[in-house]
Coordinates of C-alpha atoms and ligand atoms in Angstrom, one line a residue:
Chain U
M1 CA 1.8 38.5 -58.7
L2 CA 5.0 36.5 -58.0
T3 CA 6.1 38.2 -54.9
I4 CA 2.8 37.0 -53.4
L5 CA 3.2 33.9 -54.2
P6 CA 5.7 32.3 -51.3
F7 CA 3.0 34.4 -49.1
I8 CA 0.3 32.3 -50.4
L9 CA 2.4 29.0 -50.5
S10 CA 3.8 29.7 -46.4
I11 CA 0.0 30.3 -46.1
S12 CA -1.3 27.1 -47.6
A13 CA 1.2 24.9 -45.7
H14 CA 0.7 27.1 -42.4
V15 CA -3.1 25.8 -43.0
T16 CA -1.9 22.4 -44.0
T17 CA 0.0 21.6 -40.2
T18 CA -2.4 22.7 -38.8
I19 CA -5.2 20.9 -39.6
E20 CA -2.7 18.0 -39.9
K21 CA -1.6 18.7 -36.5
G22 CA -5.5 18.8 -35.5
L23 CA -5.9 15.4 -36.8
N24 CA -3.4 13.9 -35.3
S25 CA -4.0 15.9 -32.1
G26 CA -7.2 13.9 -32.2
S27 CA -5.5 10.1 -33.5
I28 CA -3.4 10.6 -29.8
D29 CA -6.8 11.3 -28.1
R30 CA -8.3 8.4 -29.5
T31 CA -5.5 5.9 -29.1
I32 CA -5.7 6.6 -25.2
N33 CA -8.7 6.0 -24.9
D34 CA -8.4 2.8 -27.0
K35 CA -6.0 2.1 -24.3
E36 CA -8.3 3.0 -21.7
T37 CA -10.2 1.3 -22.5
E38 CA -8.6 -1.7 -23.5
A39 CA -6.7 -2.1 -20.0
R40 CA -10.6 -1.7 -18.9
A41 CA -11.7 -5.1 -20.5
R42 CA -8.3 -6.6 -19.6
T43 CA -9.1 -5.8 -15.7
A44 CA -12.3 -7.5 -16.3
E45 CA -11.0 -10.1 -17.7
L46 CA -9.0 -10.4 -15.0
V47 CA -12.1 -10.5 -12.4
R48 CA -13.6 -12.7 -14.3
A49 CA -11.5 -15.1 -14.3
A50 CA -10.6 -14.6 -10.5
K51 CA -13.9 -14.4 -9.7
S52 CA -14.2 -18.1 -11.3
G53 CA -11.4 -19.3 -9.2
S54 CA -8.2 -18.7 -11.4
E55 CA -4.9 -18.1 -9.0
Q56 CA -3.3 -16.9 -11.3
A57 CA -5.6 -13.9 -12.0
R58 CA -6.2 -13.3 -8.5
N59 CA -2.0 -12.3 -8.4
D60 CA -1.9 -10.3 -11.5
L61 CA -5.2 -8.7 -10.3
A62 CA -3.6 -8.0 -6.9
Q63 CA -0.1 -7.2 -8.7
Q64 CA -1.9 -4.2 -10.6
I65 CA -4.1 -3.0 -7.3
R66 CA -0.6 -3.0 -4.9
D67 CA 1.0 0.6 -6.1
P68 CA -1.9 2.6 -6.7
A69 CA -3.6 0.7 -3.5
F70 CA 0.1 1.9 -1.2
Y71 CA 0.1 5.4 -3.1
F72 CA -3.1 6.2 -1.7
A73 CA -2.8 4.6 1.9
L74 CA 0.6 6.6 2.5
Q75 CA -1.2 10.0 1.4
L76 CA -3.3 9.3 3.7
L77 CA -1.3 8.1 6.5
G78 CA 1.8 9.7 5.8
N79 CA 3.4 6.8 7.4
R80 CA 5.2 4.0 5.2
E81 CA 4.9 1.3 7.5
D82 CA 1.2 1.4 7.7
A83 CA 0.8 1.8 4.3
M84 CA 2.5 -1.2 3.6
D85 CA -0.2 -2.5 5.9
V86 CA -3.4 -0.9 5.3
T87 CA -2.3 -2.2 1.5
Q88 CA -2.3 -6.1 2.5
D89 CA -5.1 -5.9 4.5
S90 CA -6.6 -4.0 1.1
L91 CA -5.4 -6.4 -1.5
M92 CA -6.7 -9.6 1.1
R93 CA -10.2 -7.6 2.0
F94 CA -10.4 -7.3 -1.8
L95 CA -9.7 -10.3 -3.2
G96 CA -12.2 -11.7 -0.2
S97 CA -15.1 -8.8 -1.6
L98 CA -14.3 -10.2 -5.2
D99 CA -17.9 -12.2 -5.6
R100 CA -19.7 -8.7 -5.0
F101 CA -17.8 -6.8 -7.4
E102 CA -19.1 -6.4 -11.0
E103 CA -16.3 -7.1 -13.2
A104 CA -17.5 -4.1 -15.7
R105 CA -17.3 -1.5 -13.2
P106 CA -13.4 0.4 -12.9
V107 CA -11.7 -1.2 -10.7
L108 CA -9.8 1.9 -8.6
P109 CA -12.8 3.3 -7.1
W110 CA -13.5 0.0 -5.9
V111 CA -9.8 -0.3 -4.3
R112 CA -9.6 3.4 -2.7
R113 CA -12.7 2.5 -1.2
I114 CA -11.2 -0.7 0.8
V115 CA -8.4 1.5 1.2
R116 CA -9.8 4.1 3.2
N117 CA -12.0 1.9 4.9
S118 CA -8.7 -0.1 6.3
V119 CA -7.2 3.8 6.5
I120 CA -10.5 4.4 9.0
D121 CA -9.6 1.4 10.7
L122 CA -6.5 1.2 11.9
Q123 CA -6.7 5.0 12.3
R124 CA -9.1 3.3 15.2
R125 CA -6.9 1.0 16.6
K126 CA -4.2 2.9 16.8
S127 CA -4.0 7.0 16.9
V128 CA -1.4 7.3 13.6
R129 CA 2.4 7.7 14.1
R130 CA 1.7 11.4 11.6
A131 CA 5.0 12.4 10.2
N132 CA 5.4 15.9 11.0
S133 CA 8.8 16.5 10.3
L134 CA 10.8 16.4 7.5
D135 CA 13.3 13.4 8.4
S136 CA 10.7 11.4 9.8
D137 CA 10.3 8.2 7.3
G138 CA 8.6 8.0 3.8
Y139 CA 8.9 11.4 2.0
E140 CA 13.0 12.2 2.9
G141 CA 15.1 13.1 -0.1
E142 CA 15.4 9.8 -1.3
S143 CA 12.1 8.1 -0.5
L144 CA 9.9 11.0 -2.2
E145 CA 11.0 10.1 -5.8
V146 CA 10.2 13.7 -7.9
I147 CA 9.4 13.3 -11.0
D148 CA 11.8 16.1 -13.0
L149 CA 10.2 19.5 -14.5
G150 CA 13.1 21.8 -14.8
S151 CA 16.1 21.0 -17.1
D152 CA 18.7 21.9 -15.2
S153 CA 19.5 21.2 -11.7
S154 CA 18.8 23.8 -9.6
D155 CA 15.6 23.9 -11.3
R156 CA 15.2 20.4 -9.8
A157 CA 15.7 21.3 -6.8
V158 CA 13.5 24.3 -6.1
N159 CA 10.6 21.9 -7.8
H160 CA 11.9 18.8 -5.0
E161 CA 11.9 21.3 -2.2
R162 CA 8.4 23.1 -2.9
R163 CA 6.9 19.2 -3.2
K164 CA 8.4 18.8 0.1
I165 CA 7.1 21.4 1.8
V166 CA 3.5 20.6 0.3
W167 CA 3.5 16.9 1.2
N168 CA 5.4 17.7 4.5
S169 CA 2.7 20.5 5.3
L170 CA -0.3 18.4 4.2
A171 CA 0.6 16.2 7.9
D172 CA -0.2 19.5 9.6
L173 CA -3.9 19.0 8.5
P174 CA -6.1 17.9 10.6
E175 CA -8.0 14.2 9.0
S176 CA -11.1 15.5 7.2
Q177 CA -9.2 17.9 5.5
R178 CA -6.1 16.0 4.5
E179 CA -8.3 13.6 3.0
I180 CA -9.7 16.0 0.9
V181 CA -6.8 17.4 -0.1
V182 CA -5.3 13.7 -1.6
L183 CA -8.6 13.1 -3.2
R184 CA -8.6 16.1 -5.0
E185 CA -4.8 17.1 -5.2
Y186 CA -2.7 13.9 -5.2
Q187 CA -5.4 11.4 -6.4
D188 CA -6.9 14.1 -9.3
L189 CA -10.3 12.6 -8.1
S190 CA -13.7 15.1 -10.0
Y191 CA -16.5 16.4 -7.5
Q192 CA -18.3 13.6 -7.9
E193 CA -15.6 11.4 -7.8
I194 CA -14.9 12.4 -3.9
A195 CA -18.6 12.6 -3.4
A196 CA -19.4 9.5 -4.3
L197 CA -16.3 8.5 -2.2
L198 CA -17.2 10.2 0.7
E199 CA -20.8 9.6 0.2
V200 CA -21.6 13.3 1.1
P201 CA -23.6 15.8 -1.1
I202 CA -21.2 17.6 -4.0
G203 CA -21.5 21.2 -2.2
T204 CA -19.8 20.0 1.0
V205 CA -16.8 18.4 -1.2
M206 CA -17.0 21.9 -2.3
S207 CA -16.4 23.8 0.7
R208 CA -14.6 21.3 2.2
L209 CA -12.2 21.6 -0.3
H210 CA -11.9 25.5 -0.3
R211 CA -10.9 25.1 3.7
A212 CA -8.7 22.7 3.6
R213 CA -7.2 24.6 0.6
I214 CA -6.7 27.4 2.5
E215 CA -5.7 25.8 5.6
L216 CA -2.6 24.1 3.5
R217 CA -1.8 27.8 1.7
A218 CA -1.3 29.2 6.1
K219 CA 0.8 25.5 6.5
V220 CA 2.8 25.7 3.3
L221 CA 3.6 29.6 3.8
N222 CA 4.3 28.7 7.3
R223 CA 7.1 26.8 6.4
L224 CA 8.6 28.3 3.7
E225 CA 8.4 31.4 6.0
E226 CA 10.4 28.5 8.5
N227 CA 12.8 27.4 6.2
E228 CA 13.6 30.8 5.2
L229 CA 12.1 29.8 1.5
E230 CA 9.3 32.8 1.5
G231 CA 9.9 33.2 -2.2
L232 CA 9.2 29.3 -3.4
L233 CA 5.8 29.1 -3.5
Chain J
M1 CA 2.1 39.3 0.4
A2 CA -0.6 41.3 -2.1
E3 CA -3.5 43.0 -0.5
H4 CA -7.0 43.1 -1.4
S5 CA -8.5 45.7 -3.2
C6 CA -11.4 44.1 -3.5
G7 CA -12.6 44.2 -0.2
L8 CA -13.5 40.3 0.2
E9 CA -11.5 37.3 2.2
P10 CA -11.4 34.3 0.1
S11 CA -12.2 32.6 3.2
E12 CA -15.4 34.4 3.6
A13 CA -18.2 31.5 2.8
E14 CA -19.8 32.8 -0.5
N15 CA -16.7 32.4 -1.9
E16 CA -15.9 28.8 -1.4
E17 CA -17.4 27.5 -4.4
L18 CA -16.3 30.2 -6.9
F19 CA -12.1 30.0 -5.8
S20 CA -12.2 26.0 -5.9
G21 CA -14.1 26.3 -8.7
L22 CA -11.9 28.0 -10.7
I23 CA -8.8 26.3 -9.9
D24 CA -10.5 22.7 -11.2
G25 CA -12.2 24.5 -14.2
V26 CA -15.7 23.4 -13.1
L27 CA -17.2 27.2 -12.8
T28 CA -20.0 28.3 -15.2
Q29 CA -18.9 30.9 -18.6
A30 CA -20.3 33.4 -16.5
D31 CA -18.4 32.6 -13.3
A32 CA -15.2 32.0 -14.4
Q33 CA -15.9 35.6 -15.6
R34 CA -16.3 37.5 -12.9
M35 CA -13.8 35.6 -11.8
R36 CA -10.8 36.8 -14.3
L37 CA -12.3 40.3 -14.0
R38 CA -11.8 39.8 -10.5
L39 CA -8.1 38.6 -10.0
E40 CA -7.4 40.8 -12.2
S41 CA -8.8 44.1 -10.5
C42 CA -6.9 42.6 -7.2
Q43 CA -3.9 41.5 -6.8
G44 CA -5.3 39.8 -3.4
C45 CA -7.1 37.2 -5.1
G46 CA -5.0 37.1 -7.9
A47 CA -2.2 36.5 -5.6
F48 CA -4.5 33.8 -3.8
V49 CA -5.5 32.0 -6.4
E50 CA -1.8 31.4 -8.1
E51 CA -0.7 30.7 -4.3
L52 CA -2.9 27.7 -4.7
R53 CA -2.6 26.7 -7.9
T54 CA 1.3 25.8 -7.0
I55 CA 0.4 24.1 -4.7
R56 CA -2.0 21.8 -6.7
A57 CA 0.7 21.5 -9.5
N58 CA 3.2 20.7 -7.1
A59 CA 0.9 17.8 -5.3
Q60 CA 0.4 16.4 -8.8
A61 CA 4.4 16.3 -9.5
T62 CA 5.3 14.5 -6.4
S63 CA 5.4 10.9 -7.1
F64 CA 6.8 8.2 -4.4
K65 CA 9.1 5.5 -4.5
T66 CA 7.6 2.5 -4.3
P67 CA 8.5 0.0 -1.6
E68 CA 11.2 -2.8 -2.9
A69 CA 8.6 -6.1 -3.8
D70 CA 10.9 -8.2 -1.0
S71 CA 9.9 -6.0 1.4
W72 CA 6.4 -7.2 0.7
D73 CA 6.9 -11.4 0.7
E74 CA 7.5 -11.3 4.3
R75 CA 5.5 -8.9 5.9
P76 CA 2.5 -10.5 8.0
I77 CA -1.2 -10.0 6.7
G78 CA -3.7 -8.3 8.8
A79 CA -4.2 -7.3 12.0
A80 CA -4.0 -10.8 14.1
S81 CA -0.8 -12.1 11.9
R82 CA 1.2 -8.6 13.1
F83 CA 0.1 -9.1 16.8
L84 CA 1.2 -12.8 16.8
R85 CA 4.3 -11.5 14.9
T86 CA 5.1 -8.2 17.2
F87 CA 3.9 -11.0 20.6
G88 CA 6.5 -13.8 19.4
W89 CA 9.1 -11.3 19.4
L90 CA 8.9 -9.8 21.9
L91 CA 9.0 -13.0 23.8
V92 CA 12.0 -14.7 21.5
G93 CA 14.0 -11.6 23.3
L94 CA 13.0 -12.4 26.2
W95 CA 13.9 -16.0 25.9
L96 CA 17.6 -14.7 24.8
V97 CA 17.5 -12.7 28.5
I98 CA 16.2 -15.5 30.6
N99 CA 19.4 -17.3 28.5
V100 CA 21.6 -14.9 29.3
V101 CA 20.8 -14.6 33.4
L102 CA 19.8 -18.2 34.0
V103 CA 23.6 -19.1 32.2
V104 CA 24.3 -15.9 35.1
R105 CA 22.8 -16.5 38.1
M106 CA 21.8 -20.4 38.1
D107 CA 22.0 -20.9 41.7
E108 CA 19.5 -17.8 42.8
I109 CA 16.2 -19.0 40.6
S110 CA 13.1 -21.1 41.6
T111 CA 12.0 -24.0 39.7
T112 CA 8.4 -22.8 39.2
A113 CA 9.9 -19.2 37.7
L114 CA 12.1 -21.3 35.2
R115 CA 9.2 -23.0 34.5
V116 CA 6.9 -19.6 33.7
L117 CA 9.9 -18.4 32.2
L118 CA 10.3 -21.3 29.7
G119 CA 6.5 -21.8 29.0
L120 CA 6.0 -17.9 28.0
S121 CA 9.7 -18.4 25.4
F122 CA 8.1 -21.5 23.9
A123 CA 4.7 -19.0 23.8
G124 CA 6.8 -16.7 21.7
W125 CA 7.8 -19.6 18.9
A126 CA 4.6 -20.4 18.9
A127 CA 3.7 -17.3 18.2
L128 CA 6.0 -16.8 15.9
L129 CA 5.1 -19.7 13.6
L130 CA 1.5 -19.2 14.1
S131 CA 1.8 -16.1 12.3
V132 CA 4.3 -17.2 9.6
L133 CA 1.1 -19.8 9.2
I134 CA -1.9 -17.6 8.8
D135 CA 0.3 -15.3 6.3
R136 CA 1.4 -18.9 4.3
L137 CA -2.9 -20.0 4.1
K138 CA -4.1 -16.3 3.1
N139 CA -1.4 -16.1 0.5
P140 CA -0.9 -19.6 -1.1
S141 CA 1.0 -18.8 -4.0
D142 CA 3.5 -16.6 -2.7
E143 CA 6.4 -18.2 -5.3
R144 CA 4.0 -17.1 -8.2
Y145 CA 3.5 -13.8 -6.7
R146 CA 6.8 -13.3 -6.7
R147 CA 7.7 -13.9 -10.0
V148 CA 5.4 -11.8 -11.5
V149 CA 7.0 -9.0 -10.2
R150 CA 10.3 -9.5 -11.0
Ligands
LIG1 ZN1 -9.9 40.2 -3.0

């Protein structure tokens, strides 16, 4: 009997920690949700204040939106200068359209729509220089900041190289394929969100995405081959 | 490259939803199960999905450098302002060239040509001024904006 006791104790300890883990992860989820709700409420408050004419609220809103708008524009255009222009225009359009916006709605989808329209306008105005080479501005080593997943530096270099190749291959895609890849892979939008933004059915999103992914894979493999990095993917 | 033993290329139309659906985790249980079996039995399909997943993971892990806060402040806002700014700088450049030319070959230039060139250079400065003015009007509280950034 005494020999089984440690065994039983360890099992009960295990069960307790498992239950605790479960509870904790639940509370972590709740904290994240709370934070999201809080952030959304704060933004809604800002929109309300901005609509009623607070200059400070307008500035704070613009401040909050600028980075996400810039990243999205950069991903769509692949060109840093143009992305900055589009961001500036989008912020102005955004502030100019505040009156038509309900504060309860999330702001980002609306910003994305404005940025996308600005990008389309820009592309109409001029054929945008596209980043096709590794040394074009915006994504060269020092501009592309990579979140470090690997612990040692060779891992880091490999990860960086891979991300750079994927990013550069994006420039080889036609506009509409590039867009869908950006929306799904870089912006991480759901099919529903993409369908709403592009105003197309979900089926279209899926097939367009699939074709774009096949194309991107081919471009990535091409670039890997060119750089003699075949095993990298 | 891994061969397909399943007899179906991933680029075939009827597979569209299955491959992307699998990667994005939106398949029904039955479809997901079907795909799992397929990936297990066909090396080509397995490798294909793995590659698409790697590409997605790399895209998601990519982060971009934000422009310096200062670099936003002096940028022209809107197409009109940008056009005036570029146009203005061009004419200002021209103005500098004219000055050099004037100094070097004073005697050979007629007064009408001189007037036209001088007029253009003034237009250049005016365009620049107008561009800055437009930005100021559009973004009156530049100072506060800047303070928040830092
Ligand atoms: Zn196969």
